[in-house]
CSV table of C-alpha atoms and ligand atoms in Angstrom, one decimal:
chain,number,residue,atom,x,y,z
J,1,UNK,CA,-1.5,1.4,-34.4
J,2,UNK,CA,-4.9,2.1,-33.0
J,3,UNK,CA,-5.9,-1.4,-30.4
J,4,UNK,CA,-9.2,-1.5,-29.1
J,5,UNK,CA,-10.9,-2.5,-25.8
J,6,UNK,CA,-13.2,-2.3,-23.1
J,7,UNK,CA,-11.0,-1.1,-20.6
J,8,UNK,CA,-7.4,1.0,-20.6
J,9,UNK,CA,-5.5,0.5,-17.5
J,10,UNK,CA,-2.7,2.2,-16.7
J,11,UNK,CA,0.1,0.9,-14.0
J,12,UNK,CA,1.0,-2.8,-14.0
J,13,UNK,CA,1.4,-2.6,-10.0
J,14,UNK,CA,-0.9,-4.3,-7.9
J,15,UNK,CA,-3.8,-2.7,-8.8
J,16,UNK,CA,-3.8,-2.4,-12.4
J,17,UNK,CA,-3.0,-5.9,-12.4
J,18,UNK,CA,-5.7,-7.4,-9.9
J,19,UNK,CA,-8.4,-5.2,-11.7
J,20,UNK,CA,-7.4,-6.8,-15.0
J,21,UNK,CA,-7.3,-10.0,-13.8
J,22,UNK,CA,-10.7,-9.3,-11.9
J,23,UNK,CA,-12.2,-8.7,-15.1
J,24,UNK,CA,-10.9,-11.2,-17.2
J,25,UNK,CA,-12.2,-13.6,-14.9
J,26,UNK,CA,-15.9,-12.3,-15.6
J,27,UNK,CA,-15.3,-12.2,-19.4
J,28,UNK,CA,-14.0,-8.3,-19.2
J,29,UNK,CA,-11.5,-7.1,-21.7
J,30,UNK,CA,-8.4,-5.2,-20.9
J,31,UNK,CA,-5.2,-3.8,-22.0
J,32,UNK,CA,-2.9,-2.7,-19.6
J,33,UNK,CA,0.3,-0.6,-20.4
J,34,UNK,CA,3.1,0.2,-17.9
J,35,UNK,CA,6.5,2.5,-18.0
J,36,UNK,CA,8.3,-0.1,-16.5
J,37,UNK,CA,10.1,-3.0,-17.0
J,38,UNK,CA,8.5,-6.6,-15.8
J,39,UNK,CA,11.4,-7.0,-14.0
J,40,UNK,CA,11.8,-3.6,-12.2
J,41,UNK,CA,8.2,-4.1,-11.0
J,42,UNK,CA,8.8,-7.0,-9.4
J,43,UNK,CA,12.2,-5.7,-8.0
J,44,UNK,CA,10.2,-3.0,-5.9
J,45,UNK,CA,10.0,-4.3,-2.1
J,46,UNK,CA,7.5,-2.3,-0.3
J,47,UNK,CA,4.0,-4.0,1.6
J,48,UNK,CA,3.5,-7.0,3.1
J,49,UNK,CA,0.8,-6.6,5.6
J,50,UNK,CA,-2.8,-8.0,4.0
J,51,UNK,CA,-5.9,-7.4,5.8
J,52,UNK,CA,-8.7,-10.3,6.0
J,53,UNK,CA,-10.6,-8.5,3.3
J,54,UNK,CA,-7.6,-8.1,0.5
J,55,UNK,CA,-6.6,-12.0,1.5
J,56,UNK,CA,-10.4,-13.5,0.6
J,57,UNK,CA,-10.3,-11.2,-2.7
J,58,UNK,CA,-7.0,-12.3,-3.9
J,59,UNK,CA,-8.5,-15.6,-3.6
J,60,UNK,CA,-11.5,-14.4,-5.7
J,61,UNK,CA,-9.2,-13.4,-7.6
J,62,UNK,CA,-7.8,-16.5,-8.2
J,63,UNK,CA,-4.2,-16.4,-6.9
J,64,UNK,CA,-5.2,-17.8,-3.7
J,65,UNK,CA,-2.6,-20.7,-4.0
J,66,UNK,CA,0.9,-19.7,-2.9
J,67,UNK,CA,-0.8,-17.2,-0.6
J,68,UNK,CA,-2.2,-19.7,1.3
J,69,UNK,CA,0.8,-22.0,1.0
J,70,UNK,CA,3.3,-19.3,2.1
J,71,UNK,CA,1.2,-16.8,4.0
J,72,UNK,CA,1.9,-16.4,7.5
J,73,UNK,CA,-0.9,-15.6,9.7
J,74,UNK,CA,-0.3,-13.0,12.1
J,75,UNK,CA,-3.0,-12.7,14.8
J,76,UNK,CA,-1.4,-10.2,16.7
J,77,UNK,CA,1.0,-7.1,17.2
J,78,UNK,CA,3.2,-6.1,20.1
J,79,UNK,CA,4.0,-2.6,20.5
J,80,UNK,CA,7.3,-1.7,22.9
J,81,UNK,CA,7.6,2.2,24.6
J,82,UNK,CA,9.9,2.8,27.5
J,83,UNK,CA,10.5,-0.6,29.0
J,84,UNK,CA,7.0,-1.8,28.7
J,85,UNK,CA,6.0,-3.7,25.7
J,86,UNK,CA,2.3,-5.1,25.3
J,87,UNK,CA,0.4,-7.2,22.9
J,88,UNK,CA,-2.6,-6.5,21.0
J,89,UNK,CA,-4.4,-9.8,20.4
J,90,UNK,CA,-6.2,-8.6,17.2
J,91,UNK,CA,-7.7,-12.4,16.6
J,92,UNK,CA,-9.5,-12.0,20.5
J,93,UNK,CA,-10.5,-8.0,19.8
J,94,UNK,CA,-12.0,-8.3,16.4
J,95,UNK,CA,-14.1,-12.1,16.9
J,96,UNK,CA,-11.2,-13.6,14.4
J,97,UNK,CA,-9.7,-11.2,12.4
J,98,UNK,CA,-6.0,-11.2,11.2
J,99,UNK,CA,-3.1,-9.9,9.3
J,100,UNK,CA,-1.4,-12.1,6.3
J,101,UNK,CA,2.3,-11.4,6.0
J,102,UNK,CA,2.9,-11.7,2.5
J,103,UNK,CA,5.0,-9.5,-0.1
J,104,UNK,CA,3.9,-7.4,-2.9
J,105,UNK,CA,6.6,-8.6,-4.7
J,106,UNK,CA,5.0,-12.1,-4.7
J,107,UNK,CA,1.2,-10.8,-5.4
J,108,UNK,CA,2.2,-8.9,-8.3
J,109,UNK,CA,4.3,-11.9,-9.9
J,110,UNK,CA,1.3,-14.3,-9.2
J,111,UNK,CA,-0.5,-11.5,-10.9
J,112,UNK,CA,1.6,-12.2,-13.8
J,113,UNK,CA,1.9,-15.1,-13.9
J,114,UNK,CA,-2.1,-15.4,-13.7
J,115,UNK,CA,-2.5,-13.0,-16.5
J,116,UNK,CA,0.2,-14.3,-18.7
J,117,UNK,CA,-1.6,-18.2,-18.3
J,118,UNK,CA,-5.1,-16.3,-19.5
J,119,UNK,CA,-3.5,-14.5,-22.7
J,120,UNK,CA,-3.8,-10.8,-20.8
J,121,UNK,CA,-2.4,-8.1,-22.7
J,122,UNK,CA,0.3,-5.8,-21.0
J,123,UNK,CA,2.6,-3.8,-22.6
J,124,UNK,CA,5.5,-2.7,-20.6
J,125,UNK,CA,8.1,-0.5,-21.3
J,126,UNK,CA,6.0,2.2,-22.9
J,127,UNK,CA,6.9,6.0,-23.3
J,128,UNK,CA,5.0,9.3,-23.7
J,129,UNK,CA,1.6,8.3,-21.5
J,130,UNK,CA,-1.4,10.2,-21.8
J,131,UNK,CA,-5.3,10.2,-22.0
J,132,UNK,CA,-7.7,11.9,-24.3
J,133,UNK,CA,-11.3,12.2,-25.2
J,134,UNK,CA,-12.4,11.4,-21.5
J,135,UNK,CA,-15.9,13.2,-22.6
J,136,UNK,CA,-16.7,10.9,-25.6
J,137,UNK,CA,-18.2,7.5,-25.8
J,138,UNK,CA,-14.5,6.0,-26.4
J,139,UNK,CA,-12.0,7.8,-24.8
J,140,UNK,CA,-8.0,6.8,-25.4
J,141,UNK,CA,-4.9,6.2,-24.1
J,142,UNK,CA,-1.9,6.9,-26.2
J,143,UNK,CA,1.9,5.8,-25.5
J,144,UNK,CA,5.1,5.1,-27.8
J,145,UNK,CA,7.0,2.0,-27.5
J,146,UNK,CA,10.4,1.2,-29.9
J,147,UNK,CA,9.8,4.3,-31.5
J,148,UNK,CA,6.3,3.7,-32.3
J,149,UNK,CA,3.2,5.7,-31.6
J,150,UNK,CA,0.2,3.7,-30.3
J,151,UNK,CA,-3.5,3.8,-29.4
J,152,UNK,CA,-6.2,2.1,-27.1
J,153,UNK,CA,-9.5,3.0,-27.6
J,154,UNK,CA,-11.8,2.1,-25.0
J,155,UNK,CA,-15.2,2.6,-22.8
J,156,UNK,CA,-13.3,3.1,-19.8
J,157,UNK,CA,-9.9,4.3,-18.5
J,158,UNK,CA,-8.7,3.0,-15.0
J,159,UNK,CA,-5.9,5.2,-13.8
J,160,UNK,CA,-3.3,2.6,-11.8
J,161,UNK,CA,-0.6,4.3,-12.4
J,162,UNK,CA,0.9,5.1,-8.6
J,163,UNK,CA,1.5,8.6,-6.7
J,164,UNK,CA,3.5,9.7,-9.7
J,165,UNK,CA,1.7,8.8,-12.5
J,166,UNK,CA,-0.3,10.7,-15.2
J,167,UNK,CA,-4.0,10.2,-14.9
J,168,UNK,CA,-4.3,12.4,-11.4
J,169,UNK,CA,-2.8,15.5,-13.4
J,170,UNK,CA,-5.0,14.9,-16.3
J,171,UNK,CA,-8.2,15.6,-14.2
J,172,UNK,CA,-8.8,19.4,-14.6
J,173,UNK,CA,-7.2,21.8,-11.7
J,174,UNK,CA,-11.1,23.2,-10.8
J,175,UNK,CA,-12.5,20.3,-10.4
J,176,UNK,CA,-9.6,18.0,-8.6
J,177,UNK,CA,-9.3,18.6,-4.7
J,178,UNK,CA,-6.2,17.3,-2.9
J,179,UNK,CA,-5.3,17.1,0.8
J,180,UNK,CA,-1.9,17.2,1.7
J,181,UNK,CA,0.2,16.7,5.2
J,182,UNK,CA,3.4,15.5,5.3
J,183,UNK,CA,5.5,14.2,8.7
J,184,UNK,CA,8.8,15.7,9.4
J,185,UNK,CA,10.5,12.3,9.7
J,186,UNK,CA,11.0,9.1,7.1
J,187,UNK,CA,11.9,6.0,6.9
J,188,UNK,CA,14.8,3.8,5.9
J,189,UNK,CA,13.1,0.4,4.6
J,190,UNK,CA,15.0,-2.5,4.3
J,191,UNK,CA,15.1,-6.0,3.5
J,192,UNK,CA,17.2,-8.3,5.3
J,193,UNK,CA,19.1,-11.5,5.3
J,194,UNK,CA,18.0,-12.3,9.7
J,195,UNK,CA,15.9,-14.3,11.5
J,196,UNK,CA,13.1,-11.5,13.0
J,197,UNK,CA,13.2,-10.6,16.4
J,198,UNK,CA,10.3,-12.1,16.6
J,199,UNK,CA,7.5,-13.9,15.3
J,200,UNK,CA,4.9,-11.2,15.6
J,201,UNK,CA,5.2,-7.4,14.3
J,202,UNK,CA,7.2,-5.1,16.9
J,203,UNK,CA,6.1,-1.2,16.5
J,204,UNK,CA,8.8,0.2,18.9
J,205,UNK,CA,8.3,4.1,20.0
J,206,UNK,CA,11.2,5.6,21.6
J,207,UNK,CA,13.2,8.7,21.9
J,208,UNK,CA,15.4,8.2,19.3
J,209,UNK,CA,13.1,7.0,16.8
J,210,UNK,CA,10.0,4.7,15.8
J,211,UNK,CA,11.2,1.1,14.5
J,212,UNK,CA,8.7,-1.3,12.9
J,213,UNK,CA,10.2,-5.1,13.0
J,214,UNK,CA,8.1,-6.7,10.3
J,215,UNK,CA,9.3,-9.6,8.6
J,216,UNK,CA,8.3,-12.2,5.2
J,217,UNK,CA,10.1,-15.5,6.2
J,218,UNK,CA,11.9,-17.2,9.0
J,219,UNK,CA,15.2,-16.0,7.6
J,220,UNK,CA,14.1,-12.5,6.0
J,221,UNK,CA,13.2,-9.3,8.5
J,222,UNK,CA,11.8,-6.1,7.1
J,223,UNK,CA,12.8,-3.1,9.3
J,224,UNK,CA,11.8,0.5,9.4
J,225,UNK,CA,13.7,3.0,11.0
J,226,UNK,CA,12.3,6.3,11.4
J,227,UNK,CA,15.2,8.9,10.1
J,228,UNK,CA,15.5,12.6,8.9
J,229,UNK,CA,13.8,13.9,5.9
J,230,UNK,CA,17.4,14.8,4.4
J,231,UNK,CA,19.1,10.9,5.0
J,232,UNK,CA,20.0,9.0,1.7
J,233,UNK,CA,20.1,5.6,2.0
J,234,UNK,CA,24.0,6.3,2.1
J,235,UNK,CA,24.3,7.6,5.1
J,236,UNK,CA,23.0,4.1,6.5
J,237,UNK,CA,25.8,1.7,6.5
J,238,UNK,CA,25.2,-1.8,7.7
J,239,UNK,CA,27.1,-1.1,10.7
J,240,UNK,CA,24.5,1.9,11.3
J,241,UNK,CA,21.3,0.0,11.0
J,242,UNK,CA,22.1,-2.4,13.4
J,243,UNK,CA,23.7,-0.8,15.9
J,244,UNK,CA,20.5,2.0,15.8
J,245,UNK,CA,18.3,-0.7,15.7
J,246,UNK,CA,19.6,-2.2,18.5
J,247,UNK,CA,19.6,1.3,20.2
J,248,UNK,CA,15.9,1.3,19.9
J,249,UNK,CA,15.1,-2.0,21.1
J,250,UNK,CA,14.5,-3.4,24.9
J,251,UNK,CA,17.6,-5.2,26.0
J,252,UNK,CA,16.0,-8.6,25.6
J,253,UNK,CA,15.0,-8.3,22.1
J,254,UNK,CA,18.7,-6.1,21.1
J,255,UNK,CA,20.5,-9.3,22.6
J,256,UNK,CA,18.4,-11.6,20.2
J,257,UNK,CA,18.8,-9.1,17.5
J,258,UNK,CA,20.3,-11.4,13.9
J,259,UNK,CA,22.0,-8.6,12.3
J,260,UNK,CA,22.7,-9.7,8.6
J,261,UNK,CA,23.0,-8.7,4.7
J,262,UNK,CA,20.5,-6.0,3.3
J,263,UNK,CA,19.1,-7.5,0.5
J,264,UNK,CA,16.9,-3.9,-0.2
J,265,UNK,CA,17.3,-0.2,1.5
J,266,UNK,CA,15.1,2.2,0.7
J,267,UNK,CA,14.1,5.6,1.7
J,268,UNK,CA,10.3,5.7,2.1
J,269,UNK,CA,8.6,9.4,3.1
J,270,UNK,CA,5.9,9.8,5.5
J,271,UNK,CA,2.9,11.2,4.1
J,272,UNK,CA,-0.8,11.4,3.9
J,273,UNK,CA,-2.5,12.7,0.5
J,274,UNK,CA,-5.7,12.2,-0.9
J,275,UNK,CA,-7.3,13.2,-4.6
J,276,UNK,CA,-11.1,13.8,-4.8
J,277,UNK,CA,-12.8,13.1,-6.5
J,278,UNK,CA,-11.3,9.5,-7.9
J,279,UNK,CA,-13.7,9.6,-10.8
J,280,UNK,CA,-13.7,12.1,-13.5
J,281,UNK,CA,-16.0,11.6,-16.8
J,282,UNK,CA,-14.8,8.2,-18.4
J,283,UNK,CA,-11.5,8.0,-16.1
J,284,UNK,CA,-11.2,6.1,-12.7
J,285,UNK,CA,-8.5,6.1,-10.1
J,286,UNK,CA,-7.5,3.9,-8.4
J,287,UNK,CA,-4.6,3.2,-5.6
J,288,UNK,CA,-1.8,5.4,-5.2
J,289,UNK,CA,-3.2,7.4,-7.8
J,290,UNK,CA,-5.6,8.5,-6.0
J,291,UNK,CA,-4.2,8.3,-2.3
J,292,UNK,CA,-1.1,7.8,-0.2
J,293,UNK,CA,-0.9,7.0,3.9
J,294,UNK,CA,2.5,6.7,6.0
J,295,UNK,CA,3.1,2.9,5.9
J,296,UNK,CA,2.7,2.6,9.7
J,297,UNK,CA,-0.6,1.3,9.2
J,298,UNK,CA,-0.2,-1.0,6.6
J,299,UNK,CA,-2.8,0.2,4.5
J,300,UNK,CA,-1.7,1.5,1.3
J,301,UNK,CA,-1.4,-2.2,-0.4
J,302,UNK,CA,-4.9,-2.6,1.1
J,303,UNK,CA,-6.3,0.0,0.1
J,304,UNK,CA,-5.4,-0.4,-3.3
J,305,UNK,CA,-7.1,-3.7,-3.2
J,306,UNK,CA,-10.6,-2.4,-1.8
J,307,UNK,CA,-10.6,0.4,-4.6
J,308,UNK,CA,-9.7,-2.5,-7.0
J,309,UNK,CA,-12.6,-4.4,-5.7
J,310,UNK,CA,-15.1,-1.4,-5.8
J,311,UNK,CA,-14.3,-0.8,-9.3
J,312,UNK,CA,-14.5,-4.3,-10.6
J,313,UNK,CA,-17.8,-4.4,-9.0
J,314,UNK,CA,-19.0,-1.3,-10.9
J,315,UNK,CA,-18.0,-2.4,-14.2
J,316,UNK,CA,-19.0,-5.9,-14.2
J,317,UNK,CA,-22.5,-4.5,-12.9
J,318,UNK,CA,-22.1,-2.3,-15.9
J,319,UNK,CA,-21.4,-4.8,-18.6
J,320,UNK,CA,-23.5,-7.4,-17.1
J,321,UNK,CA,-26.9,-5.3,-16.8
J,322,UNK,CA,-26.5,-1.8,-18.6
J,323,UNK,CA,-26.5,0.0,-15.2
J,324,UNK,CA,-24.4,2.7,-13.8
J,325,UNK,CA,-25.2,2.8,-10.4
J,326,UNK,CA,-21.8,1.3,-8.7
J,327,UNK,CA,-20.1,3.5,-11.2
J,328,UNK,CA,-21.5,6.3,-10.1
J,329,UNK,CA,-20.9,5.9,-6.5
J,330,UNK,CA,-17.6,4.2,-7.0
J,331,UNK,CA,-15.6,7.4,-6.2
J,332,UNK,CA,-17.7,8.3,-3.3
J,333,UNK,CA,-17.7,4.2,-1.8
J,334,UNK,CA,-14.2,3.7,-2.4
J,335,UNK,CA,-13.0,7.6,-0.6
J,336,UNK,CA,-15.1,6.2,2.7
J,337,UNK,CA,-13.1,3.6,3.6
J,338,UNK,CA,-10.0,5.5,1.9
J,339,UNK,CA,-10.4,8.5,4.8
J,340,UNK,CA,-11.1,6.1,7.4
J,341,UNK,CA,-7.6,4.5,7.1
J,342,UNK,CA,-6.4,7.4,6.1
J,343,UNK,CA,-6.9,8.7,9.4
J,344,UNK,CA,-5.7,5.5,10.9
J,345,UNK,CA,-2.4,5.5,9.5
J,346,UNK,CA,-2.0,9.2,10.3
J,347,UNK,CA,-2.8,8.7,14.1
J,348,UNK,CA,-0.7,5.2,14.6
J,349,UNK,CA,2.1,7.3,13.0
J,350,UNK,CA,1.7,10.3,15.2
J,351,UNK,CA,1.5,7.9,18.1
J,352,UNK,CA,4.4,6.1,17.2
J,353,UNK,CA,7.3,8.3,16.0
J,354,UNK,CA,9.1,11.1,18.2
J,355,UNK,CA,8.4,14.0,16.5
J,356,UNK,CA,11.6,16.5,16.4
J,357,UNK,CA,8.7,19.3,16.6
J,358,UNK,CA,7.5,18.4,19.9
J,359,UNK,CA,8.1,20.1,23.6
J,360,UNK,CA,7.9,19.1,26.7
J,361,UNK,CA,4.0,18.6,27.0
J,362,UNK,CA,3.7,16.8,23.8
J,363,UNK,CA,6.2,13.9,24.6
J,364,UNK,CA,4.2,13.5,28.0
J,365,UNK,CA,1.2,13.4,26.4
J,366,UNK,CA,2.5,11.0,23.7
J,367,UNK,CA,3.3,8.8,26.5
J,368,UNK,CA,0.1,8.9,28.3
J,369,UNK,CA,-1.6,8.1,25.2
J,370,UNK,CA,1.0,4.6,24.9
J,371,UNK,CA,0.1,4.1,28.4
J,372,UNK,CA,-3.4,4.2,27.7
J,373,UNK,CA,-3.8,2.2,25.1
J,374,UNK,CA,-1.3,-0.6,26.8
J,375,UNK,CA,-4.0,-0.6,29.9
J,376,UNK,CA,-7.4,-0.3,28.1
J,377,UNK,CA,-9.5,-3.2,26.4
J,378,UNK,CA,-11.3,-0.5,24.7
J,379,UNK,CA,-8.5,1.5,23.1
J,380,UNK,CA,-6.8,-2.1,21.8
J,381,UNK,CA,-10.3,-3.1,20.3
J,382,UNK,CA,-10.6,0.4,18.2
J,383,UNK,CA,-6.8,0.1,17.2
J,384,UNK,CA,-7.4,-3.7,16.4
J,385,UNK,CA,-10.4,-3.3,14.4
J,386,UNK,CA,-8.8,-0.5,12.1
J,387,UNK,CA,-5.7,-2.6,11.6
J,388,UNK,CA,-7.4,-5.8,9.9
J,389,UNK,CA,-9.6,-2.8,8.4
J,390,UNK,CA,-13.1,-2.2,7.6
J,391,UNK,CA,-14.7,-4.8,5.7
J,392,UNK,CA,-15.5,-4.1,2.3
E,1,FAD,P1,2.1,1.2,-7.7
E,1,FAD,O1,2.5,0.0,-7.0
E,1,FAD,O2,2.9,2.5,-7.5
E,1,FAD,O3,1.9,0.9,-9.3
E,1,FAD,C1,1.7,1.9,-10.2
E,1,FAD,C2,2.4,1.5,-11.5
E,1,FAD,O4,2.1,2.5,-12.5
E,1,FAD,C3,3.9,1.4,-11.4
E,1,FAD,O5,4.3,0.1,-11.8
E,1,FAD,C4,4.4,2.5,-12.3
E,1,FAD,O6,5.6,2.2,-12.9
E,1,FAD,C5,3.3,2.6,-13.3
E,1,FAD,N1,3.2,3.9,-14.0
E,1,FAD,C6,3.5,5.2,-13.4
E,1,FAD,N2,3.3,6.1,-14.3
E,1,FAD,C7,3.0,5.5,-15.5
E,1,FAD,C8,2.7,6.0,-16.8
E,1,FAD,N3,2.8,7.3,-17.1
E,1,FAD,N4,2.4,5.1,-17.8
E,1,FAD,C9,2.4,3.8,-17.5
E,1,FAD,N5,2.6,3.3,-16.3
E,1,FAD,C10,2.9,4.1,-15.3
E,1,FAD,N6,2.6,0.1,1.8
E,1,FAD,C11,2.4,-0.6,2.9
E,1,FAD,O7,1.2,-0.9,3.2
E,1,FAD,N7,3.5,-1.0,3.6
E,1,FAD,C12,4.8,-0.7,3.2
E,1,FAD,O8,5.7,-1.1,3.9
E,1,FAD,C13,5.0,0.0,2.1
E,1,FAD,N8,6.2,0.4,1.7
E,1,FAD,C14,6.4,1.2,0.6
E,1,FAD,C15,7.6,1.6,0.1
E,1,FAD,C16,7.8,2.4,-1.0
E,1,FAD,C17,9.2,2.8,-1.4
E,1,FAD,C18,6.6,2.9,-1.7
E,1,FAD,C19,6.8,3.8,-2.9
E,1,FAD,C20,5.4,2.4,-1.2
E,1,FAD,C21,5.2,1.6,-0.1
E,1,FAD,N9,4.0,1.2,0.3
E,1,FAD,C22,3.8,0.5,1.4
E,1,FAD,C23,2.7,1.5,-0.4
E,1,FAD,C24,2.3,0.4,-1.3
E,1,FAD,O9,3.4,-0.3,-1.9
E,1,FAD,C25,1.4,1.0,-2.4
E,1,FAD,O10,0.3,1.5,-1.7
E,1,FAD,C26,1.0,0.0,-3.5
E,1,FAD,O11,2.1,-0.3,-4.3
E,1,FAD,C27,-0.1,0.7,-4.4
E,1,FAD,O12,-0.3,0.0,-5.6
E,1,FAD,P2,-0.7,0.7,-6.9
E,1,FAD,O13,-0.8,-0.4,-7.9
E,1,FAD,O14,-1.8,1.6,-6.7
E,1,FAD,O15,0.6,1.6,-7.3
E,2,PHB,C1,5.7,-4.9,6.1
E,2,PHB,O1,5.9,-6.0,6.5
E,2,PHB,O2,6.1,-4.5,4.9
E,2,PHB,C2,4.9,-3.9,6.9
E,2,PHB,C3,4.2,-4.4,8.0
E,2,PHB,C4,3.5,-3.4,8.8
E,2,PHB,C5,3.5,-2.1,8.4
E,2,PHB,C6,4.2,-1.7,7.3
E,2,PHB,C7,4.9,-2.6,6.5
E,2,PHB,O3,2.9,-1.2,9.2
C-alpha cells in the first residue's frame, strides 16, 4: 500500500514526534513510522534536564500544560569534590536563566497524546525500514507491518530515528563524516523509589567515581554512577548502589541519603559522536541520528529539540513561501550549536569523572581545575551559560 505525504519521519522519540506535531500545528502533513511499540517508548527513562530554550518551544509546541504544572524549576547546581561542595547560581550568572526538571518519558506521552487529539498518523511496530529515491522530487520510505509491505511517498524525509537507526547509514560512505571519542568509564542510570538528597542537582567528583544526584519528584531520585565499561546492570545489586553511592558522597549528604526501590537501571555509555553533514539530498537528520554527547551535560534531549526547531523552521518557510533558504542552511545552523555542546558535555565529563587512565599530574590538575572553578565568578558564568545552553 503506497500512502502519501509531505513529510516521512522516522523515530517516534522526542524528536520525530515534536517535529510532527510542530508541523501539524502550521497545517504541515506527516506520517511518522516507528520500530517500536507505544508502550516501549514511553518505558525508556533517560533525560530530564530542559534548557530555557526547549521549555518555551515545547510550549510553542503546544504541550506547555503539564510542563508547567509539574515542572520543577531548578535555578541552580551544586557540584561536591574532596570535602568542598559549591553552588553555581545559574539564575544570578546568566540574567535569569534555568533548568526545568522534567522527564522524557512525560514529553513524549504529551506528544502523544497531542498528536493522537489532532488525528496524526504514526504507525508503530513497523519492520524492514528503509529510504529510497532521496534524488527525486518524491523520495520514499518503505517498511512491513503484519506481514505487509508498505510505502510513503513524500517531499521530504526527516531521519528521527536515534543513534541506531537507519537513515545515518543510508547517507553514502564519501560523503558522510563522523567524529568519534569514547570515555573509558559508563554509567549505571537509575530510577528510584527516594526522596533526593537534595533539592538541586549534585555532580559529585571523587576518587572512586563521578555521581550525578538528579531527581523528577519529591519521592523519585535519578542517580548516575560512573562504573566500568564491562558492568551489566547485574553486577549492581540494590545493596551495591547505595552503599557506593553513599561512598561517594560528603558525610552530611550520605547520612541523609533515602535509599529505596529501583524502579529503572540502566547501563548508559559515555560518548561523544557527531555525523556531518545532517542533510543529504531530500533527507534530514535530526537528534541522535545525527549526534550523541555523554549525558553529564544534559544536552542530548536538548539538542534534539533545537534541531527539531531548526527544521520546522526550514520547512514551514518552505511550504509557506517556495523558498529554500533555511533548508539549505539547516544542516550547517543546527551542527553550530550541536559542536558547541558537544564540547560542553565532553569537558563537564572530563572534569567530573576520575579517569582510570590518569597519573599522578593529571589528577592534580583535575583538582586545580575544580578548585578553580569553585573560586572564580568567571569560570561559573561560562559553565552556567553553556548549561541552560545557547539560545536558539
Ligand atoms: P530517540 O529517543 O532514540 O528516538 C529514536 C526513535 O527511533 C526510537 O523510538 C527508535 O525506536 C526509533 N527507530 C530506530 N530505528 C528505527 C527504524 N529503523 N525504523 C523506525 N523507527 C526507528 N540525555 C540526557 O540529556 N540526559 C540523560 O540522562 C540521558 N540518559 C540517556 C539514557 C539512555 C539509556 C540513552 C540511550 C540516552 C540518554 N540520553 C540522555 C539521551 C536522550 O535521551 C536522547 O538524546 C534523546 O532521546 C534523543 O531523542 P531522539 O528522538 O533523537 O532519539
Ligand atoms: C536527569 O535528571 O536525567 C539528568 C540531569 C542532569 C544530567 C543528566 C541527566 O546532566
Amino acid at each position: 500500500m503506497t500512502e502519501h505525504t509531505q513529510i516521512g519521519i522516522i523515530g517516534a522519540g522526542p524528536a520525530g514526534l515534536l517535529l510532527s506535531q510542530v508541523l501539524h500545528l502550521q497545517g504541515i502533513d506527516s506520517i511518522v513510522v516507528e520500530r517500536r511499540s507505544p508502550e516501549y517508548v514511553l518505558g525508556r527513562v533517560r533525560a530530564g534536564a530542559l534548557e530555557p530554550g526547549m521549555v518555551k518551544f515545547l510550549r510553542a509546541a503546544g504541550i506547555g500544560e503539564r510542563l508547567d504544572r509539574e515542572g520543577h524549576p531548578h535555578k541552580g547546581i551544586a557540584i561536591a569534590f574532596e570535602d568542598k561542595r559549591f553552588r553555581i547560581d545559574m539564575e544570578e550568572l546568566t540574567g535569569g536563566g534555568y533548568l526545568t526538571i522534567y522527564g522524557q518519558t512525560k514529553i513524549t506521552e504529551d506528544l502523544m497524546t497531542a498528536r493522537a487529539e489532532r488525528g496524526g498518523n504514526l504507525v508503530y511496530e513497523i519492520g524492514d525500514t528503509s529510504i529510497h529515491d532521496l534524488d527525486a522530487d518524491r523520495p520514499s520510505i518503505r517498511y512491513s507491518k503484519d506481514d505487509e509491505e508498505h510505502e510513503i511517498r513524500c517531499d521530504f524525509i526527516a531521519g528521527c530515528d536515534g543513534f541506531h537507526g537507519i537513515s545515518r547509514p543510508t547517507i553514502p560512505g564519501d560523503v558522510l563524516k563522523t567524529f568519534d571519542r569514547k570515555y573509558p568509564y559508563h554509567w549505571i542510570a537509575l530510577l528510584t523509589e527516594s526522596r533526593p538528597v537534595s533539592e538541586e542537582l549534585i555532580y559529585v567528583h571523587h576518587e572512586r567515581g563521578f555521581v550525578l544526584c538528579s531527581m523528577r519528584s519529591p519521592t523519585q531520585s535519578r542517580y548516575g554512577i560512573q562504573c566500568g565499561t564491562e558492568d551489566t546492570v547485574d553486577d549492581w545489586s540494590e545493596d551495591r548502589i547505595w552503599s557506593e553511592i553513599s561512598a561517594r558522597l560528603s558525610p552530611d549528604l550520605a547520612d541523609s541519603l533515602d535509599t529505596g526501590a529501583c524502579l529503572d537501571k540502566s547501563i548508559v555509555p559515555k560518548r561523544s559522536f557527531v555525523a556531518e553533514p545532517m542533510q543529504y539530498q531530500r533527507l534530514f537528520l535530526a537528534g541522535d541520528a545525527a549526534h550523541i554527547v555523554p549525558p553529564t551535560g544534559a544536552k542530548g534531549l536538548n539538542l534534539a529539540g533545537s534541531d527539531v526547531y531548526y527544521l520546522s523552521r526550514a520547512f514551514i518557510e518552505y511550504y509557506g513561501t517556495g523558498r529554500t533558504d533555511l533548508l539549505g542552511a539547516y544542516g550547517a545552523t543546527a551542527l553550530d550549536r550541536v559542536w558547541k555542546a558537544e564540547w560542553f558535555s565532553g569537558w563537564m565529563t572530563e572534569l567530573l569523572h576520575a579517569n582510570p587512565n590518569h597519573g599522578p599530574y593529571d589528577r592534580r590538575a583535575q583538582i586545580a581545575q575544580l578548585r578553580l572553578l569553585s573560586q572564580s565568578r568567571a569560570a561559573q558564568t561560562a559553565l552556567a551559560q553553556s548549561y541552560v545552553g545557547v539560545p536558539y
